[in-house]
PDB file of C-alpha atoms and ligand atoms in Angstrom:
ATOM      1  CA  UNK A   1     -47.775   8.622  -2.245  1.00 88.00           C
ATOM      2  CA  UNK A   2     -44.297   7.056  -2.835  1.00 90.00           C
ATOM      3  CA  UNK A   3     -41.685   7.638  -0.409  1.00 97.00           C
ATOM      4  CA  UNK A   4     -38.283   9.162  -1.134  1.00 98.00           C
ATOM      5  CA  UNK A   5     -34.772   7.665  -0.769  1.00 98.00           C
ATOM      6  CA  UNK A   6     -32.255   9.947   0.714  1.00 98.00           C
ATOM      7  CA  UNK A   7     -28.488   9.235   0.231  1.00 98.00           C
ATOM      8  CA  UNK A   8     -26.874  10.401   3.465  1.00 98.00           C
ATOM      9  CA  UNK A   9     -22.927  10.952   3.451  1.00 98.00           C
ATOM     10  CA  UNK A  10     -21.334   9.728   6.817  1.00 98.00           C
ATOM     11  CA  UNK A  11     -18.034  10.665   8.443  1.00 98.00           C
ATOM     12  CA  UNK A  12     -14.876   9.057   6.965  1.00 98.00           C
ATOM     13  CA  UNK A  13     -13.166   9.325  10.257  1.00 97.00           C
ATOM     14  CA  UNK A  14     -14.445  12.302  12.415  1.00 97.00           C
ATOM     15  CA  UNK A  15     -17.973  11.980  13.889  1.00 97.00           C
ATOM     16  CA  UNK A  16     -18.015  15.665  14.187  1.00 97.00           C
ATOM     17  CA  UNK A  17     -18.322  15.904  10.364  1.00 98.00           C
ATOM     18  CA  UNK A  18     -21.867  14.496  10.634  1.00 98.00           C
ATOM     19  CA  UNK A  19     -24.157  17.417   9.697  1.00 97.00           C
ATOM     20  CA  UNK A  20     -27.237  18.553  11.638  1.00 98.00           C
ATOM     21  CA  UNK A  21     -29.214  17.934   8.446  1.00 98.00           C
ATOM     22  CA  UNK A  22     -27.837  14.362   8.305  1.00 98.00           C
ATOM     23  CA  UNK A  23     -28.883  13.768  11.793  1.00 98.00           C
ATOM     24  CA  UNK A  24     -32.341  15.089  11.043  1.00 98.00           C
ATOM     25  CA  UNK A  25     -32.603  12.670   7.720  1.00 98.00           C
ATOM     26  CA  UNK A  26     -31.813   9.764  10.049  1.00 98.00           C
ATOM     27  CA  UNK A  27     -34.181  10.737  12.796  1.00 98.00           C
ATOM     28  CA  UNK A  28     -37.159  11.418  10.339  1.00 98.00           C
ATOM     29  CA  UNK A  29     -37.075   8.507   8.092  1.00 98.00           C
ATOM     30  CA  UNK A  30     -38.872   5.188   8.341  1.00 98.00           C
ATOM     31  CA  UNK A  31     -35.858   2.871   7.717  1.00 98.00           C
ATOM     32  CA  UNK A  32     -32.091   3.092   7.230  1.00 98.00           C
ATOM     33  CA  UNK A  33     -30.498   0.897   4.616  1.00 98.00           C
ATOM     34  CA  UNK A  34     -26.927   0.255   5.654  1.00 98.00           C
ATOM     35  CA  UNK A  35     -23.925  -1.521   4.128  1.00 96.00           C
ATOM     36  CA  UNK A  36     -22.874  -3.012   7.538  1.00 96.00           C
ATOM     37  CA  UNK A  37     -25.510  -2.634  10.202  1.00 97.00           C
ATOM     38  CA  UNK A  38     -22.947  -2.904  12.980  1.00 97.00           C
ATOM     39  CA  UNK A  39     -21.098  -0.018  11.768  1.00 97.00           C
ATOM     40  CA  UNK A  40     -24.156   2.071  11.290  1.00 98.00           C
ATOM     41  CA  UNK A  41     -25.247   1.092  14.825  1.00 98.00           C
ATOM     42  CA  UNK A  42     -22.272   2.800  16.239  1.00 97.00           C
ATOM     43  CA  UNK A  43     -23.188   5.985  14.369  1.00 98.00           C
ATOM     44  CA  UNK A  44     -26.833   5.978  15.515  1.00 98.00           C
ATOM     45  CA  UNK A  45     -25.773   5.009  19.036  1.00 98.00           C
ATOM     46  CA  UNK A  46     -23.479   8.130  19.126  1.00 97.00           C
ATOM     47  CA  UNK A  47     -26.169  10.434  17.987  1.00 97.00           C
ATOM     48  CA  UNK A  48     -28.965   8.735  20.062  1.00 98.00           C
ATOM     49  CA  UNK A  49     -31.108   7.796  17.031  1.00 98.00           C
ATOM     50  CA  UNK A  50     -33.187   4.697  17.148  1.00 97.00           C
ATOM     51  CA  UNK A  51     -34.304   3.527  13.721  1.00 97.00           C
ATOM     52  CA  UNK A  52     -34.986   0.025  11.899  1.00 96.00           C
ATOM     53  CA  UNK A  53     -31.841  -0.967  10.015  1.00 98.00           C
ATOM     54  CA  UNK A  54     -32.011  -2.989   6.874  1.00 97.00           C
ATOM     55  CA  UNK A  55     -28.877  -4.422   5.276  1.00 97.00           C
ATOM     56  CA  UNK A  56     -27.934  -3.407   1.817  1.00 97.00           C
ATOM     57  CA  UNK A  57     -24.591  -4.578   0.686  1.00 95.00           C
ATOM     58  CA  UNK A  58     -22.659  -5.879  -2.438  1.00 92.00           C
ATOM     59  CA  UNK A  59     -23.712  -9.401  -1.980  1.00 93.00           C
ATOM     60  CA  UNK A  60     -27.449  -9.180  -1.308  1.00 95.00           C
ATOM     61  CA  UNK A  61     -27.979  -5.887  -3.420  1.00 93.00           C
ATOM     62  CA  UNK A  62     -30.326  -7.340  -5.964  1.00 93.00           C
ATOM     63  CA  UNK A  63     -32.870  -8.895  -3.629  1.00 94.00           C
ATOM     64  CA  UNK A  64     -32.507  -6.263  -0.951  1.00 96.00           C
ATOM     65  CA  UNK A  65     -32.703  -3.454  -3.491  1.00 97.00           C
ATOM     66  CA  UNK A  66     -36.167  -4.655  -4.816  1.00 97.00           C
ATOM     67  CA  UNK A  67     -37.535  -5.200  -1.372  1.00 97.00           C
ATOM     68  CA  UNK A  68     -36.377  -1.605  -0.455  1.00 98.00           C
ATOM     69  CA  UNK A  69     -38.000  -0.206  -3.553  1.00 98.00           C
ATOM     70  CA  UNK A  70     -41.213  -1.986  -2.609  1.00 98.00           C
ATOM     71  CA  UNK A  71     -41.160  -0.207   0.693  1.00 98.00           C
ATOM     72  CA  UNK A  72     -40.541   3.117  -0.851  1.00 98.00           C
ATOM     73  CA  UNK A  73     -43.299   2.544  -3.418  1.00 98.00           C
ATOM     74  CA  UNK A  74     -45.773   1.764  -0.499  1.00 98.00           C
ATOM     75  CA  UNK A  75     -44.895   5.170   0.825  1.00 98.00           C
ATOM     76  CA  UNK A  76     -42.150   4.737   3.429  1.00 98.00           C
ATOM     77  CA  UNK A  77     -39.173   7.157   3.355  1.00 98.00           C
ATOM     78  CA  UNK A  78     -35.778   5.581   3.321  1.00 98.00           C
ATOM     79  CA  UNK A  79     -32.206   6.530   4.055  1.00 98.00           C
ATOM     80  CA  UNK A  80     -29.219   4.867   2.488  1.00 98.00           C
ATOM     81  CA  UNK A  81     -25.783   4.903   4.321  1.00 98.00           C
ATOM     82  CA  UNK A  82     -22.613   3.175   3.530  1.00 97.00           C
ATOM     83  CA  UNK A  83     -19.795   2.474   6.141  1.00 97.00           C
ATOM     84  CA  UNK A  84     -18.183   5.799   5.438  1.00 97.00           C
ATOM     85  CA  UNK A  85     -18.320   8.681   3.069  1.00 98.00           C
ATOM     86  CA  UNK A  86     -20.866   9.295   0.246  1.00 98.00           C
ATOM     87  CA  UNK A  87     -23.095   6.035  -0.643  1.00 97.00           C
ATOM     88  CA  UNK A  88     -22.655   5.033  -4.249  1.00 96.00           C
ATOM     89  CA  UNK A  89     -19.060   6.324  -4.424  1.00 97.00           C
ATOM     90  CA  UNK A  90     -17.107   3.111  -4.752  1.00 96.00           C
ATOM     91  CA  UNK A  91     -19.717   1.665  -2.406  1.00 92.00           C
ATOM     92  CA  UNK A  92     -22.895  -0.309  -2.914  1.00 88.00           C
ATOM     93  CA  UNK A  93     -25.696   2.165  -3.664  1.00 95.00           C
ATOM     94  CA  UNK A  94     -25.128   2.981  -7.319  1.00 96.00           C
ATOM     95  CA  UNK A  95     -27.269   0.083  -8.264  1.00 96.00           C
ATOM     96  CA  UNK A  96     -30.000   1.052  -5.811  1.00 97.00           C
ATOM     97  CA  UNK A  97     -30.085   4.636  -7.125  1.00 98.00           C
ATOM     98  CA  UNK A  98     -30.469   3.205 -10.706  1.00 97.00           C
ATOM     99  CA  UNK A  99     -33.221   0.775  -9.646  1.00 97.00           C
ATOM    100  CA  UNK A 100     -35.046   3.611  -7.915  1.00 98.00           C
ATOM    101  CA  UNK A 101     -35.053   5.787 -11.014  1.00 98.00           C
ATOM    102  CA  UNK A 102     -36.183   2.688 -13.147  1.00 97.00           C
ATOM    103  CA  UNK A 103     -39.066   2.226 -10.817  1.00 97.00           C
ATOM    104  CA  UNK A 104     -39.968   6.060 -10.751  1.00 97.00           C
ATOM    105  CA  UNK A 105     -38.903   6.587  -7.142  1.00 98.00           C
ATOM    106  CA  UNK A 106     -37.512  10.023  -6.093  1.00 98.00           C
ATOM    107  CA  UNK A 107     -33.805  10.110  -4.835  1.00 98.00           C
ATOM    108  CA  UNK A 108     -32.232  12.992  -2.934  1.00 98.00           C
ATOM    109  CA  UNK A 109     -29.133  13.426  -0.986  1.00 98.00           C
ATOM    110  CA  UNK A 110     -27.788  14.898   2.153  1.00 98.00           C
ATOM    111  CA  UNK A 111     -24.225  15.323   0.975  1.00 98.00           C
ATOM    112  CA  UNK A 112     -21.277  14.556   3.445  1.00 97.00           C
ATOM    113  CA  UNK A 113     -17.532  13.980   3.317  1.00 97.00           C
ATOM    114  CA  UNK A 114     -16.083  11.796   0.486  1.00 98.00           C
ATOM    115  CA  UNK A 115     -12.409  10.781   0.571  1.00 98.00           C
ATOM    116  CA  UNK A 116     -11.875  11.259  -3.085  1.00 98.00           C
ATOM    117  CA  UNK A 117     -12.746  15.087  -3.017  1.00 98.00           C
ATOM    118  CA  UNK A 118     -10.995  15.569   0.243  1.00 98.00           C
ATOM    119  CA  UNK A 119      -7.797  13.955  -1.142  1.00 98.00           C
ATOM    120  CA  UNK A 120      -8.009  15.818  -4.235  1.00 98.00           C
ATOM    121  CA  UNK A 121      -8.403  19.196  -2.602  1.00 98.00           C
ATOM    122  CA  UNK A 122      -5.293  18.440  -0.395  1.00 98.00           C
ATOM    123  CA  UNK A 123      -3.177  16.843  -3.136  1.00 98.00           C
ATOM    124  CA  UNK A 124      -1.605  20.209  -4.329  1.00 98.00           C
ATOM    125  CA  UNK A 125      -1.863  18.832  -7.871  1.00 98.00           C
ATOM    126  CA  UNK A 126      -3.896  20.319 -10.705  1.00 97.00           C
ATOM    127  CA  UNK A 127      -7.648  19.763  -9.754  1.00 97.00           C
ATOM    128  CA  UNK A 128      -9.289  21.767 -12.511  1.00 97.00           C
ATOM    129  CA  UNK A 129      -9.818  18.501 -14.407  1.00 98.00           C
ATOM    130  CA  UNK A 130      -9.546  15.022 -12.992  1.00 98.00           C
ATOM    131  CA  UNK A 131     -10.746  11.456 -13.156  1.00 98.00           C
ATOM    132  CA  UNK A 132     -11.974   9.136 -10.531  1.00 98.00           C
ATOM    133  CA  UNK A 133     -10.622   5.668 -11.078  1.00 98.00           C
ATOM    134  CA  UNK A 134     -11.905   4.025  -7.887  1.00 98.00           C
ATOM    135  CA  UNK A 135     -10.112   0.723  -6.962  1.00 98.00           C
ATOM    136  CA  UNK A 136      -7.945  -1.174  -9.484  1.00 97.00           C
ATOM    137  CA  UNK A 137      -9.338  -4.565 -10.015  1.00 96.00           C
ATOM    138  CA  UNK A 138      -7.474  -7.440  -8.532  1.00 94.00           C
ATOM    139  CA  UNK A 139      -8.272  -9.791 -11.521  1.00 95.00           C
ATOM    140  CA  UNK A 140      -5.308  -9.533 -13.845  1.00 94.00           C
ATOM    141  CA  UNK A 141      -7.072  -8.898 -17.103  1.00 95.00           C
ATOM    142  CA  UNK A 142      -9.354  -5.995 -16.072  1.00 96.00           C
ATOM    143  CA  UNK A 143      -6.529  -4.631 -14.008  1.00 97.00           C
ATOM    144  CA  UNK A 144      -4.254  -4.575 -17.115  1.00 95.00           C
ATOM    145  CA  UNK A 145      -6.987  -3.224 -19.198  1.00 96.00           C
ATOM    146  CA  UNK A 146      -7.623  -0.441 -16.778  1.00 97.00           C
ATOM    147  CA  UNK A 147      -4.095   0.540 -16.462  1.00 97.00           C
ATOM    148  CA  UNK A 148      -3.491   0.620 -20.198  1.00 95.00           C
ATOM    149  CA  UNK A 149      -6.667   2.770 -20.667  1.00 97.00           C
ATOM    150  CA  UNK A 150      -5.296   5.479 -18.462  1.00 97.00           C
ATOM    151  CA  UNK A 151      -1.661   5.407 -19.819  1.00 95.00           C
ATOM    152  CA  UNK A 152      -2.164   8.745 -21.667  1.00 94.00           C
ATOM    153  CA  UNK A 153      -4.845  10.317 -19.399  1.00 97.00           C
ATOM    154  CA  UNK A 154      -3.866  14.073 -19.021  1.00 97.00           C
ATOM    155  CA  UNK A 155      -6.070  14.819 -16.246  1.00 98.00           C
ATOM    156  CA  UNK A 156      -5.211  14.082 -12.508  1.00 98.00           C
ATOM    157  CA  UNK A 157      -6.457  10.746 -11.484  1.00 98.00           C
ATOM    158  CA  UNK A 158      -7.840   9.545  -8.052  1.00 98.00           C
ATOM    159  CA  UNK A 159      -7.606   6.047  -6.868  1.00 98.00           C
ATOM    160  CA  UNK A 160      -8.860   4.211  -3.762  1.00 98.00           C
ATOM    161  CA  UNK A 161      -6.583   1.425  -2.251  1.00 98.00           C
ATOM    162  CA  UNK A 162      -6.494  -0.832   0.634  1.00 97.00           C
ATOM    163  CA  UNK A 163      -3.224  -0.699   2.667  1.00 97.00           C
ATOM    164  CA  UNK A 164      -2.202  -4.524   1.984  1.00 97.00           C
ATOM    165  CA  UNK A 165      -2.544  -3.817  -1.692  1.00 97.00           C
ATOM    166  CA  UNK A 166      -0.866  -0.363  -1.855  1.00 98.00           C
ATOM    167  CA  UNK A 167       2.555  -1.424  -2.897  1.00 98.00           C
ATOM    168  CA  UNK A 168       1.250  -3.525  -5.828  1.00 97.00           C
ATOM    169  CA  UNK A 169      -0.794  -0.551  -7.086  1.00 98.00           C
ATOM    170  CA  UNK A 170       2.096   1.623  -6.800  1.00 98.00           C
ATOM    171  CA  UNK A 171       4.407  -0.508  -8.769  1.00 98.00           C
ATOM    172  CA  UNK A 172       1.915  -1.221 -11.269  1.00 97.00           C
ATOM    173  CA  UNK A 173       1.129   2.637 -11.727  1.00 98.00           C
ATOM    174  CA  UNK A 174       4.977   3.221 -11.962  1.00 97.00           C
ATOM    175  CA  UNK A 175       5.427   0.493 -14.489  1.00 96.00           C
ATOM    176  CA  UNK A 176       2.503   1.648 -16.673  1.00 96.00           C
ATOM    177  CA  UNK A 177       2.641   5.386 -16.354  1.00 96.00           C
ATOM    178  CA  UNK A 178       6.284   6.020 -15.917  1.00 96.00           C
ATOM    179  CA  UNK A 179       7.370   8.270 -12.818  1.00 97.00           C
ATOM    180  CA  UNK A 180       4.804  10.864 -12.111  1.00 97.00           C
ATOM    181  CA  UNK A 181       4.059  13.061  -9.227  1.00 98.00           C
ATOM    182  CA  UNK A 182       1.508  11.860  -6.641  1.00 98.00           C
ATOM    183  CA  UNK A 183      -0.152  12.659  -3.234  1.00 98.00           C
ATOM    184  CA  UNK A 184      -0.833   9.959  -0.930  1.00 98.00           C
ATOM    185  CA  UNK A 185      -3.602  10.920   1.492  1.00 98.00           C
ATOM    186  CA  UNK A 186      -3.780   8.608   4.457  1.00 98.00           C
ATOM    187  CA  UNK A 187      -6.331   8.530   7.292  1.00 98.00           C
ATOM    188  CA  UNK A 188      -8.158  11.532   6.072  1.00 98.00           C
ATOM    189  CA  UNK A 189      -9.996  13.562   9.098  1.00 98.00           C
ATOM    190  CA  UNK A 190      -8.575  11.106  11.557  1.00 98.00           C
ATOM    191  CA  UNK A 191      -5.789  11.436  14.225  1.00 97.00           C
ATOM    192  CA  UNK A 192      -2.978  10.288  11.996  1.00 96.00           C
ATOM    193  CA  UNK A 193      -4.094  12.211   8.802  1.00 98.00           C
ATOM    194  CA  UNK A 194      -1.085  12.611   6.479  1.00 98.00           C
ATOM    195  CA  UNK A 195      -0.670  13.814   2.929  1.00 98.00           C
ATOM    196  CA  UNK A 196       2.619  12.666   1.328  1.00 98.00           C
ATOM    197  CA  UNK A 197       3.500  14.614  -1.809  1.00 98.00           C
ATOM    198  CA  UNK A 198       6.063  12.409  -3.468  1.00 98.00           C
ATOM    199  CA  UNK A 199       6.732  10.582  -6.839  1.00 98.00           C
ATOM    200  CA  UNK A 200       5.758   6.951  -7.736  1.00 98.00           C
ATOM    201  CA  UNK A 201       9.306   5.977  -7.722  1.00 98.00           C
ATOM    202  CA  UNK A 202       9.939   7.338  -4.088  1.00 98.00           C
ATOM    203  CA  UNK A 203       6.571   6.028  -3.015  1.00 98.00           C
ATOM    204  CA  UNK A 204       7.460   2.622  -4.099  1.00 98.00           C
ATOM    205  CA  UNK A 205      10.875   2.739  -2.400  1.00 98.00           C
ATOM    206  CA  UNK A 206       9.326   4.180   0.881  1.00 97.00           C
ATOM    207  CA  UNK A 207       6.518   1.685   1.106  1.00 97.00           C
ATOM    208  CA  UNK A 208       8.814  -1.215   0.435  1.00 96.00           C
ATOM    209  CA  UNK A 209      10.655  -0.343   3.578  1.00 96.00           C
ATOM    210  CA  UNK A 210       7.664   0.946   5.579  1.00 96.00           C
ATOM    211  CA  UNK A 211       4.633  -1.086   5.299  1.00 95.00           C
ATOM    212  CA  UNK A 212       1.611   1.143   4.878  1.00 96.00           C
ATOM    213  CA  UNK A 213      -1.117   1.319   7.586  1.00 96.00           C
ATOM    214  CA  UNK A 214      -4.552   3.008   7.410  1.00 96.00           C
ATOM    215  CA  UNK A 215      -6.643   4.112   4.472  1.00 97.00           C
ATOM    216  CA  UNK A 216      -5.402   5.612   1.441  1.00 98.00           C
ATOM    217  CA  UNK A 217      -6.370   7.768  -1.512  1.00 98.00           C
ATOM    218  CA  UNK A 218      -3.860   8.186  -4.322  1.00 98.00           C
ATOM    219  CA  UNK A 219      -3.849  11.270  -6.391  1.00 98.00           C
ATOM    220  CA  UNK A 220      -1.721  10.873  -9.373  1.00 98.00           C
ATOM    221  CA  UNK A 221      -0.626  13.492 -11.957  1.00 98.00           C
ATOM    222  CA  UNK A 222      -1.824  13.188 -15.530  1.00 98.00           C
ATOM    223  CA  UNK A 223       0.422  12.333 -18.474  1.00 96.00           C
ATOM    224  CA  UNK A 224       2.775  15.371 -19.564  1.00 90.00           C
ATOM    225  CA  UNK A 225       1.785  17.123 -22.785  1.00 80.00           C
ATOM    226  CA  UNK A 226       3.543  15.388 -25.724  1.00 67.00           C
ATOM    227  CA  UNK A 227       6.291  17.613 -26.743  1.00 51.00           C
ATOM    228  CA  UNK A 228       5.084  19.097 -30.194  1.00 52.00           C
ATOM    229  CA  UNK A 229       7.518  18.248 -32.893  1.00 57.00           C
ATOM    230  CA  UNK A 230       9.178  21.372 -34.083  1.00 68.00           C
ATOM    231  CA  UNK A 231       9.056  21.776 -37.963  1.00 77.00           C
ATOM    232  CA  UNK A 232      12.589  22.893 -39.060  1.00 83.00           C
ATOM    233  CA  UNK A 233      13.034  26.040 -41.294  1.00 86.00           C
ATOM    234  CA  UNK A 234      14.248  23.828 -44.027  1.00 87.00           C
ATOM    235  CA  UNK A 235      11.061  21.576 -43.864  1.00 85.00           C
ATOM    236  CA  UNK A 236       8.836  24.646 -43.900  1.00 88.00           C
ATOM    237  CA  UNK A 237      10.605  26.094 -47.104  1.00 89.00           C
ATOM    238  CA  UNK A 238      10.520  22.689 -48.703  1.00 88.00           C
ATOM    239  CA  UNK A 239       6.580  22.729 -48.118  1.00 87.00           C
ATOM    240  CA  UNK A 240       6.311  26.181 -49.647  1.00 88.00           C
ATOM    241  CA  UNK A 241       8.410  24.958 -52.571  1.00 91.00           C
ATOM    242  CA  UNK A 242       5.941  22.119 -53.217  1.00 87.00           C
ATOM    243  CA  UNK A 243       2.972  24.719 -53.255  1.00 87.00           C
ATOM    244  CA  UNK A 244       4.733  26.878 -55.766  1.00 90.00           C
ATOM    245  CA  UNK A 245       5.342  23.958 -57.891  1.00 89.00           C
ATOM    246  CA  UNK A 246       1.704  23.164 -57.681  1.00 87.00           C
ATOM    247  CA  UNK A 247       1.091  26.660 -59.003  1.00 91.00           C
ATOM    248  CA  UNK A 248       0.820  29.052 -55.919  1.00 91.00           C
ATOM    249  CA  UNK A 249       2.536  32.394 -55.758  1.00 92.00           C
ATOM    250  CA  UNK A 250       5.524  32.722 -53.570  1.00 93.00           C
ATOM    251  CA  UNK A 251       3.572  34.813 -51.189  1.00 93.00           C
ATOM    252  CA  UNK A 252       0.576  32.406 -50.937  1.00 90.00           C
ATOM    253  CA  UNK A 253       2.812  29.330 -50.698  1.00 89.00           C
ATOM    254  CA  UNK A 254       4.887  30.881 -47.777  1.00 90.00           C
ATOM    255  CA  UNK A 255       1.599  31.793 -46.001  1.00 89.00           C
ATOM    256  CA  UNK A 256       0.226  28.321 -46.250  1.00 86.00           C
ATOM    257  CA  UNK A 257       3.344  26.731 -45.329  1.00 85.00           C
ATOM    258  CA  UNK A 258       3.726  29.161 -42.229  1.00 85.00           C
ATOM    259  CA  UNK A 259       0.253  28.185 -41.093  1.00 81.00           C
ATOM    260  CA  UNK A 260       0.922  24.450 -41.320  1.00 79.00           C
ATOM    261  CA  UNK A 261       4.470  24.543 -39.662  1.00 82.00           C
ATOM    262  CA  UNK A 262       3.989  27.125 -37.160  1.00 80.00           C
ATOM    263  CA  UNK A 263       7.119  29.039 -38.565  1.00 87.00           C
ATOM    264  CA  UNK A 264       7.139  32.676 -39.656  1.00 87.00           C
ATOM    265  CA  UNK A 265       5.828  33.571 -43.075  1.00 90.00           C
ATOM    266  CA  UNK A 266       8.475  36.276 -43.465  1.00 91.00           C
ATOM    267  CA  UNK A 267      11.333  33.626 -42.796  1.00 89.00           C
ATOM    268  CA  UNK A 268       9.944  31.264 -45.197  1.00 92.00           C
ATOM    269  CA  UNK A 269       9.206  33.787 -48.076  1.00 91.00           C
ATOM    270  CA  UNK A 270      12.745  35.209 -47.801  1.00 91.00           C
ATOM    271  CA  UNK A 271      14.381  31.609 -48.234  1.00 90.00           C
ATOM    272  CA  UNK A 272      11.916  30.749 -50.838  1.00 88.00           C
ATOM    273  CA  UNK A 273      12.366  34.075 -53.054  1.00 91.00           C
ATOM    274  CA  UNK A 274      16.283  33.914 -52.446  1.00 89.00           C
ATOM    275  CA  UNK A 275      16.458  30.543 -54.304  1.00 68.00           C
ATOM    276  CA  UNK A 276      14.684  32.065 -57.404  1.00 64.00           C
TER     277      UNK A 276
HETATM  278  N1  SAM B 301     -17.896   5.982  -0.141  1.00 93.60           N
HETATM  279  C1  SAM B 301     -16.655   6.284   0.382  1.00 93.60           C
HETATM  280  C2  SAM B 301     -16.169   7.716  -0.045  1.00 93.60           C
HETATM  281  O1  SAM B 301     -17.156   8.479  -0.356  1.00 93.60           O
HETATM  282  O2  SAM B 301     -15.121   8.208   0.053  1.00 93.60           O
HETATM  283  C3  SAM B 301     -15.562   5.377  -0.162  1.00 93.60           C
HETATM  284  C4  SAM B 301     -15.757   3.947   0.184  1.00 93.60           C
HETATM  285  S1  SAM B 301     -14.497   2.900  -0.377  1.00 93.60           S
HETATM  286  C5  SAM B 301     -15.298   1.310  -0.028  1.00 93.60           C
HETATM  287  C6  SAM B 301     -13.276   2.892   0.837  1.00 93.60           C
HETATM  288  C7  SAM B 301     -12.153   3.591   0.381  1.00 93.60           C
HETATM  289  O3  SAM B 301     -12.190   4.901   0.437  1.00 93.60           O
HETATM  290  C8  SAM B 301     -10.748   3.325   1.209  1.00 93.60           C
HETATM  291  O4  SAM B 301     -10.187   1.867   0.721  1.00 93.60           O
HETATM  292  C9  SAM B 301      -9.837   4.357   0.897  1.00 93.60           C
HETATM  293  O5  SAM B 301      -9.249   4.199  -0.371  1.00 93.60           O
HETATM  294  C10 SAM B 301     -10.957   5.431   0.856  1.00 93.60           C
HETATM  295  N2  SAM B 301     -11.123   6.204   2.253  1.00 93.60           N
HETATM  296  C11 SAM B 301     -12.154   6.071   2.948  1.00 93.60           C
HETATM  297  N3  SAM B 301     -12.017   6.881   4.175  1.00 93.60           N
HETATM  298  C12 SAM B 301     -10.677   7.354   4.110  1.00 93.60           C
HETATM  299  C13 SAM B 301      -9.963   8.137   4.868  1.00 93.60           C
HETATM  300  N4  SAM B 301     -10.385   8.592   6.110  1.00 93.60           N
HETATM  301  N5  SAM B 301      -8.730   8.499   4.414  1.00 93.60           N
HETATM  302  C14 SAM B 301      -8.245   8.045   3.280  1.00 93.60           C
HETATM  303  N6  SAM B 301      -8.805   7.173   2.516  1.00 93.60           N
HETATM  304  C15 SAM B 301     -10.154   7.009   2.878  1.00 93.60           C
END
C-alpha cells in the first residue's frame, strides 16, 4: 500500500506553537523532507525526535520530488516541513503536493501557524475578503505586471517581504496604489512582535529613517469603491424626454429614466409634464 505525505506546519517564531499532533506526525513518519535540514534539526532536537531528514528545496525540488514520491509509492509515510509556517505557502512544497496528486499519492496536513493568516487577523483591516500576493518579484518586468494587476483590487491584500527590500516594496506600492491604510506585522509570535497600523506614506517616511529589522507581513487596504457618478435631475429628464419622443407615455418614460438614472420617478415625471 502506498504511503501518505503529511504537510506539517511549524512555528513561525515560538516553539510552543508546535502542536502535539505535529510532534506525533514527526515521531511516527518514516522520513522528513525539509527545506533546510539544519533548521529542522533544531526543531527535532528541541522535541527529542530522531528521524531521517531528506532535503527538499527550491533548487533540488524536481529531482528530490520524484525521489520522495518513489519512496511514498513504495509504502513509506513522509512528512514535509518548511523552515517556518505552513509548507507550500510561499515555500517549496506546492510542487511536491501537485506531483503527489499527479502520481495518485494521498496528501494530508497537520495545520500549524502561518504568517499570512496571523498578520491578517491582527491587521484591523477588513478581512472578509482578501488576496494573498506573496512576495513581489525582484525582476523589473514581473514586478511591474504584478503591481499593475492589483491597482484596482478591492479586497485587502497580504504581502510577504524581507527586511532589506521592505522600503522598495512600500515605495512601489505607494506609487502604484496611491496612499492606503496598511498594517505592518513584524516578528509575529516572537519577543519583538509588533503590528504597526499606519499608511503607505507614513510607512515610507518611517522606514527611510528607521531601517527595518526582522520578518514582515504587509496587509494593505483594497482600492476604495469608485464614487458613483450622480446623474443630475436635468440629465434624467432629458433621458425621459427621449423616451417620450420614441413614443412612450410620460409615465412610462419617467419610470424607465428613474430606473436608469437612480433618480426619483415623481421628480422626473413632474418636470416632464410641466414642459407639456
Ligand atoms: N510558509 C511560511 C508561512 O506559512 O507563513 C512563509 C514562508 S516565506 C519563505 C517567509 C516570509 O514569511 C517572511 O519573509 C515574512 O514575510 C513571513 N514571515 C514568516 N515568519 C514571520 C513572522 N514571525 N513574522 C512576520 N512575518 C513572518
